[in-house]
PDB file of C-alpha atoms in Angstrom:
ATOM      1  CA  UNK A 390     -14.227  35.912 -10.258  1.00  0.00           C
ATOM      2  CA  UNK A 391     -13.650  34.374 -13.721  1.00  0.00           C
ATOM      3  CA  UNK A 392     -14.901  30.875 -13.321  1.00  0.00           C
ATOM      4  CA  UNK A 393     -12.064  28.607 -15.330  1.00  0.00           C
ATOM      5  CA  UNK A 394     -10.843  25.112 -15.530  1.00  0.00           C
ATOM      6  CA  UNK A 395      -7.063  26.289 -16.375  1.00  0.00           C
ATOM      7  CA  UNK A 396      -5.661  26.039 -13.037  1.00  0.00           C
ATOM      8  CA  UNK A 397      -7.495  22.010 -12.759  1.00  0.00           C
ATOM      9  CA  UNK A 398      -5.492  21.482 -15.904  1.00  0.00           C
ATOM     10  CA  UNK A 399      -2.168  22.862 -14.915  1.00  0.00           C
ATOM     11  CA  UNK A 400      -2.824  20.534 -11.226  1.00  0.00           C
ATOM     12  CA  UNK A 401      -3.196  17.665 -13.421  1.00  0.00           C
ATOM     13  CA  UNK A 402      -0.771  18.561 -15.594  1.00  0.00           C
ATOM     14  CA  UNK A 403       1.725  19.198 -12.571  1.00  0.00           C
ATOM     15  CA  UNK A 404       0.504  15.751 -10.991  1.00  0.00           C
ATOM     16  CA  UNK A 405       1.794  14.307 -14.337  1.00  0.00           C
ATOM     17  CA  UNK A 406       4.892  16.286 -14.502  1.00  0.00           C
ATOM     18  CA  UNK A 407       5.644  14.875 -11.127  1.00  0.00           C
ATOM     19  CA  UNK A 408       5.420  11.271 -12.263  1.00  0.00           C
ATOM     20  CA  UNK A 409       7.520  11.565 -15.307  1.00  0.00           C
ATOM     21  CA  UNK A 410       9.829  13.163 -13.158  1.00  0.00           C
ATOM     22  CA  UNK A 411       9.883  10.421 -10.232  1.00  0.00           C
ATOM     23  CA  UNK A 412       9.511   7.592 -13.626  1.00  0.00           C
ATOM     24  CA  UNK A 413      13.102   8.967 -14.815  1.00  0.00           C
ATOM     25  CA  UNK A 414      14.799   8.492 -11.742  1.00  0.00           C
ATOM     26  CA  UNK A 415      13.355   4.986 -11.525  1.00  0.00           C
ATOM     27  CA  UNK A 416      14.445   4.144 -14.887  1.00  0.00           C
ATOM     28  CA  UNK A 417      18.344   5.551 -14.562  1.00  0.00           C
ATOM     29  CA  UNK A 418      18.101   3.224 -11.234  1.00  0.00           C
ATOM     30  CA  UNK A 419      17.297   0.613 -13.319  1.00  0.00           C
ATOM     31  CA  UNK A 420      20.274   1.395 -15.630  1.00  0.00           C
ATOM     32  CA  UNK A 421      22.661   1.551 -12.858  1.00  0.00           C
ATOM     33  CA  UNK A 422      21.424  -1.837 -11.821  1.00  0.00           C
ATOM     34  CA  UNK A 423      21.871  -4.067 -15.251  1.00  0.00           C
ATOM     35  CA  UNK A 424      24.891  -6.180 -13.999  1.00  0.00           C
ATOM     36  CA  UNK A 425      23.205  -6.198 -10.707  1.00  0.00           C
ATOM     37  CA  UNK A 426      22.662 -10.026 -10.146  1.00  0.00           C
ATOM     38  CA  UNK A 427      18.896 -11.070  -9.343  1.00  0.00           C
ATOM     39  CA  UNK A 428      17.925  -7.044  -9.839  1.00  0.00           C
ATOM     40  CA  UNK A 429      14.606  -7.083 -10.878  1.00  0.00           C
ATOM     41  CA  UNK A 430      13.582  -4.168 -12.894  1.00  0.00           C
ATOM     42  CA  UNK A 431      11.112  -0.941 -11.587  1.00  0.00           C
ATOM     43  CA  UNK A 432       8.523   1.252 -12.791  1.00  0.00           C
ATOM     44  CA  UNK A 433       5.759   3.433 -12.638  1.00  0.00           C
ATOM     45  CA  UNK A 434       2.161   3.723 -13.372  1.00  0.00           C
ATOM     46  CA  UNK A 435       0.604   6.960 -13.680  1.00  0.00           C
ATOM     47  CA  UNK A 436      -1.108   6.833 -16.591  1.00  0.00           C
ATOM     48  CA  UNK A 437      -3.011   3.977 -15.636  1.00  0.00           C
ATOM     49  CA  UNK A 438      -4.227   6.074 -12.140  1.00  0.00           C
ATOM     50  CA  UNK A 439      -4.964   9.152 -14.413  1.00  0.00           C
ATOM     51  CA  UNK A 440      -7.040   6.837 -16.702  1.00  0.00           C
ATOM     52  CA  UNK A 441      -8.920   5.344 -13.993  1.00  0.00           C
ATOM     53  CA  UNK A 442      -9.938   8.219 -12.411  1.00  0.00           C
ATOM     54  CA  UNK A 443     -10.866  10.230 -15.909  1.00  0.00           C
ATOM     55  CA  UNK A 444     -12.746   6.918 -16.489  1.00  0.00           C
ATOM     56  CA  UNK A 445     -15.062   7.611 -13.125  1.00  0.00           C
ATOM     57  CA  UNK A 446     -16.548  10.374 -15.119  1.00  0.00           C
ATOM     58  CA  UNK A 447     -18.499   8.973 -17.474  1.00  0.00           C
ATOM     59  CA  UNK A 448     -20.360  10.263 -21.090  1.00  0.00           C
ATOM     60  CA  UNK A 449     -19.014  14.208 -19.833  1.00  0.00           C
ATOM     61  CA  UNK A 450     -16.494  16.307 -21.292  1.00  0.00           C
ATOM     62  CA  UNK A 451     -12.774  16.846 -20.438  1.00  0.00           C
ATOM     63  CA  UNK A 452     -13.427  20.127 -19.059  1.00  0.00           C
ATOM     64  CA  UNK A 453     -16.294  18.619 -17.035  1.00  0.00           C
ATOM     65  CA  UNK A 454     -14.074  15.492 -16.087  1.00  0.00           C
ATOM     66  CA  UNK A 455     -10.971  17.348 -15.093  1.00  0.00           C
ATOM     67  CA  UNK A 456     -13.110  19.896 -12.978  1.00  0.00           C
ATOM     68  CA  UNK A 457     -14.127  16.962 -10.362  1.00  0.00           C
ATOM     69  CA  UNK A 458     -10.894  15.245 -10.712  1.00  0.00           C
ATOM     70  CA  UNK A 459      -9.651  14.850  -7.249  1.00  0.00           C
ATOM     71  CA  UNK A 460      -6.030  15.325  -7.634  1.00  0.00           C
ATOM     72  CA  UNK A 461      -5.315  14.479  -4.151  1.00  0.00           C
ATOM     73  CA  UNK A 462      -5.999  10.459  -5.670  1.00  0.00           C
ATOM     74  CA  UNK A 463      -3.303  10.981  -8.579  1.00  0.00           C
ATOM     75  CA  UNK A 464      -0.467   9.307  -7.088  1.00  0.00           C
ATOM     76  CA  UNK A 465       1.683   7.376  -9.266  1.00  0.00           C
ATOM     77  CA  UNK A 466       2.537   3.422  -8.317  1.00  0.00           C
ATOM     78  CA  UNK A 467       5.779   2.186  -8.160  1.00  0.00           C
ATOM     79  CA  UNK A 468       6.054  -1.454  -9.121  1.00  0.00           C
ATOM     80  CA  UNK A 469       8.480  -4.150  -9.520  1.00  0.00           C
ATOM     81  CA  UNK A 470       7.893  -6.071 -12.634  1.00  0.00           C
ATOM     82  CA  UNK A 471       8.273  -9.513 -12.451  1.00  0.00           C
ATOM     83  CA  UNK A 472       6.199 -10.472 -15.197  1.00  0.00           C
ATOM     84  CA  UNK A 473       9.643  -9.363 -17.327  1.00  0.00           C
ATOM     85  CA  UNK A 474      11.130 -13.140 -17.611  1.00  0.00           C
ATOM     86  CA  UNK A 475      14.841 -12.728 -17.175  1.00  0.00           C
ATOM     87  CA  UNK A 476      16.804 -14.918 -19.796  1.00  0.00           C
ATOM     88  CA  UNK A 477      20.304 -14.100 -18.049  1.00  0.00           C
ATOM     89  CA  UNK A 478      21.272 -16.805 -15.394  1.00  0.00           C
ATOM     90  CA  UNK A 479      21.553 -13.941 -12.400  1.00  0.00           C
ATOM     91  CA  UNK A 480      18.103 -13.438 -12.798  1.00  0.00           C
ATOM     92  CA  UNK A 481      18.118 -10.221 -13.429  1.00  0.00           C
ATOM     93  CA  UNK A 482      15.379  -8.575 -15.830  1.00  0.00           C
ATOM     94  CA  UNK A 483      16.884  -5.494 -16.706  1.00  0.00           C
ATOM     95  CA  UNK A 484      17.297  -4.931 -20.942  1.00  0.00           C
ATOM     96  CA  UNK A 485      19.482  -1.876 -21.494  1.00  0.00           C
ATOM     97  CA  UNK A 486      18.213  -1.007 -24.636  1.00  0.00           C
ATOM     98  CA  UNK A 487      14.403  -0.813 -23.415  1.00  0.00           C
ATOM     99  CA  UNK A 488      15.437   0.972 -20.090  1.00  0.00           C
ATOM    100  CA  UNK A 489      17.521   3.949 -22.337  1.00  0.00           C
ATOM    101  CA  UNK A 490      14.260   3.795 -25.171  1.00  0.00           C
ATOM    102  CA  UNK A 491      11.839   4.380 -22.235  1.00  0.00           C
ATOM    103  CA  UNK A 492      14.212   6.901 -20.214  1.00  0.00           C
ATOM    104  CA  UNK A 493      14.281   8.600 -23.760  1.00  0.00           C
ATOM    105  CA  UNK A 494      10.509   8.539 -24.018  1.00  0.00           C
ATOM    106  CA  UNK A 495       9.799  10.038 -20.823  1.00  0.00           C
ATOM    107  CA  UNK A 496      12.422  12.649 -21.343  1.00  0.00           C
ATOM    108  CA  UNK A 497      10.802  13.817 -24.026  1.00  0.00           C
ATOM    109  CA  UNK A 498       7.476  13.249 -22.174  1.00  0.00           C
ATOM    110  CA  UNK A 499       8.476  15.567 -19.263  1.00  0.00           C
ATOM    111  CA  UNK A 500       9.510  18.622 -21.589  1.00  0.00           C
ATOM    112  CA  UNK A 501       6.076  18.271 -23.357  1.00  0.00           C
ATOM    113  CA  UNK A 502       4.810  18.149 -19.780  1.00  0.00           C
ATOM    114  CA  UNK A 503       6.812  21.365 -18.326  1.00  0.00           C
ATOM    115  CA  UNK A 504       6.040  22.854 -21.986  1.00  0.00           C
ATOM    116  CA  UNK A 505       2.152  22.616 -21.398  1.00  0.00           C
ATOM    117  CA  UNK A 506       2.380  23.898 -18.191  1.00  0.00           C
ATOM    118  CA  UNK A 507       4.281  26.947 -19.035  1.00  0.00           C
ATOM    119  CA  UNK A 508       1.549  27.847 -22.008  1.00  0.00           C
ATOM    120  CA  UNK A 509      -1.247  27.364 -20.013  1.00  0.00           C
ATOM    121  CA  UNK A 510       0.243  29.803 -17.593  1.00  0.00           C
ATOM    122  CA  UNK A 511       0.945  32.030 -20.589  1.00  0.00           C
ATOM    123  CA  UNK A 512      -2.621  31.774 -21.884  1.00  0.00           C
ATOM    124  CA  UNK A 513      -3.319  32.901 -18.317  1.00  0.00           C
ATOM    125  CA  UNK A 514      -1.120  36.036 -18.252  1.00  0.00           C
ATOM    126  CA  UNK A 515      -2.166  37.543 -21.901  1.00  0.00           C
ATOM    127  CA  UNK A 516      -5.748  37.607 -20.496  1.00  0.00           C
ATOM    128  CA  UNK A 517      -4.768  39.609 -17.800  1.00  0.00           C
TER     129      UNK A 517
END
């Protein structure tokens, strides 16, 4: 048996996938919601989880850190964010132009995402 970390990164890299995924749907709901009076606006923290538990690993390498990564942990937050002071009167916190910047971003995220994925299983196949 070839002893390899590519299939721990292609979990994590799934797990991440995942979020970006479930973050764009969040952030179009937040779009549809911008004249919604008293909305207040919705996101998602993955990053933060995927930091924390890299960050349980301490003074060890990637490899080392994403081998006992328990993936099963990686679940992504979903927040409402109220620390976003509304300045409309219908108090809702919803700015168009961040929401389409950051549903932008994590478009652009998610392709680098599927993108990694798909080379890691390609590294994988010209081996064989």
């Amino acid at each position: 048996m070839i002893n390899s970390t590519a299939f721990d990164y292609v979990n994590v890299l799934t797990k991440a996938a995942d979020a970006s995924y479930q973050r764009e749907a969040i952030l179009a709901n937040n779009i549809s919601n911008v004249n919604t009076p008293g909305y207040k606006r919705k996101d998602l923290n993955f990053e933060g989880v995927l930091s924390q538990e890299l960050g349980r690993c301490k003074h060890q390498s990637l490899d080392k850190k994403i081998s006992k990564l328990d993936t099963s942990k990686l679940t992504a937050n979903v927040y409402t964010d109220h620390s976003n002071y509304s300045y409309r009167m219908d108090g809702n916190n919803v700015d168009i132009d961040t929401e389409n910047v950051e549903l932008a971003s994590e478009q652009i995220k998610y392709e680098a995402l599927t993108s990694s994925i798909s080379s890691q299983f390609s590294r994988m196949k010209s081996v064989l």
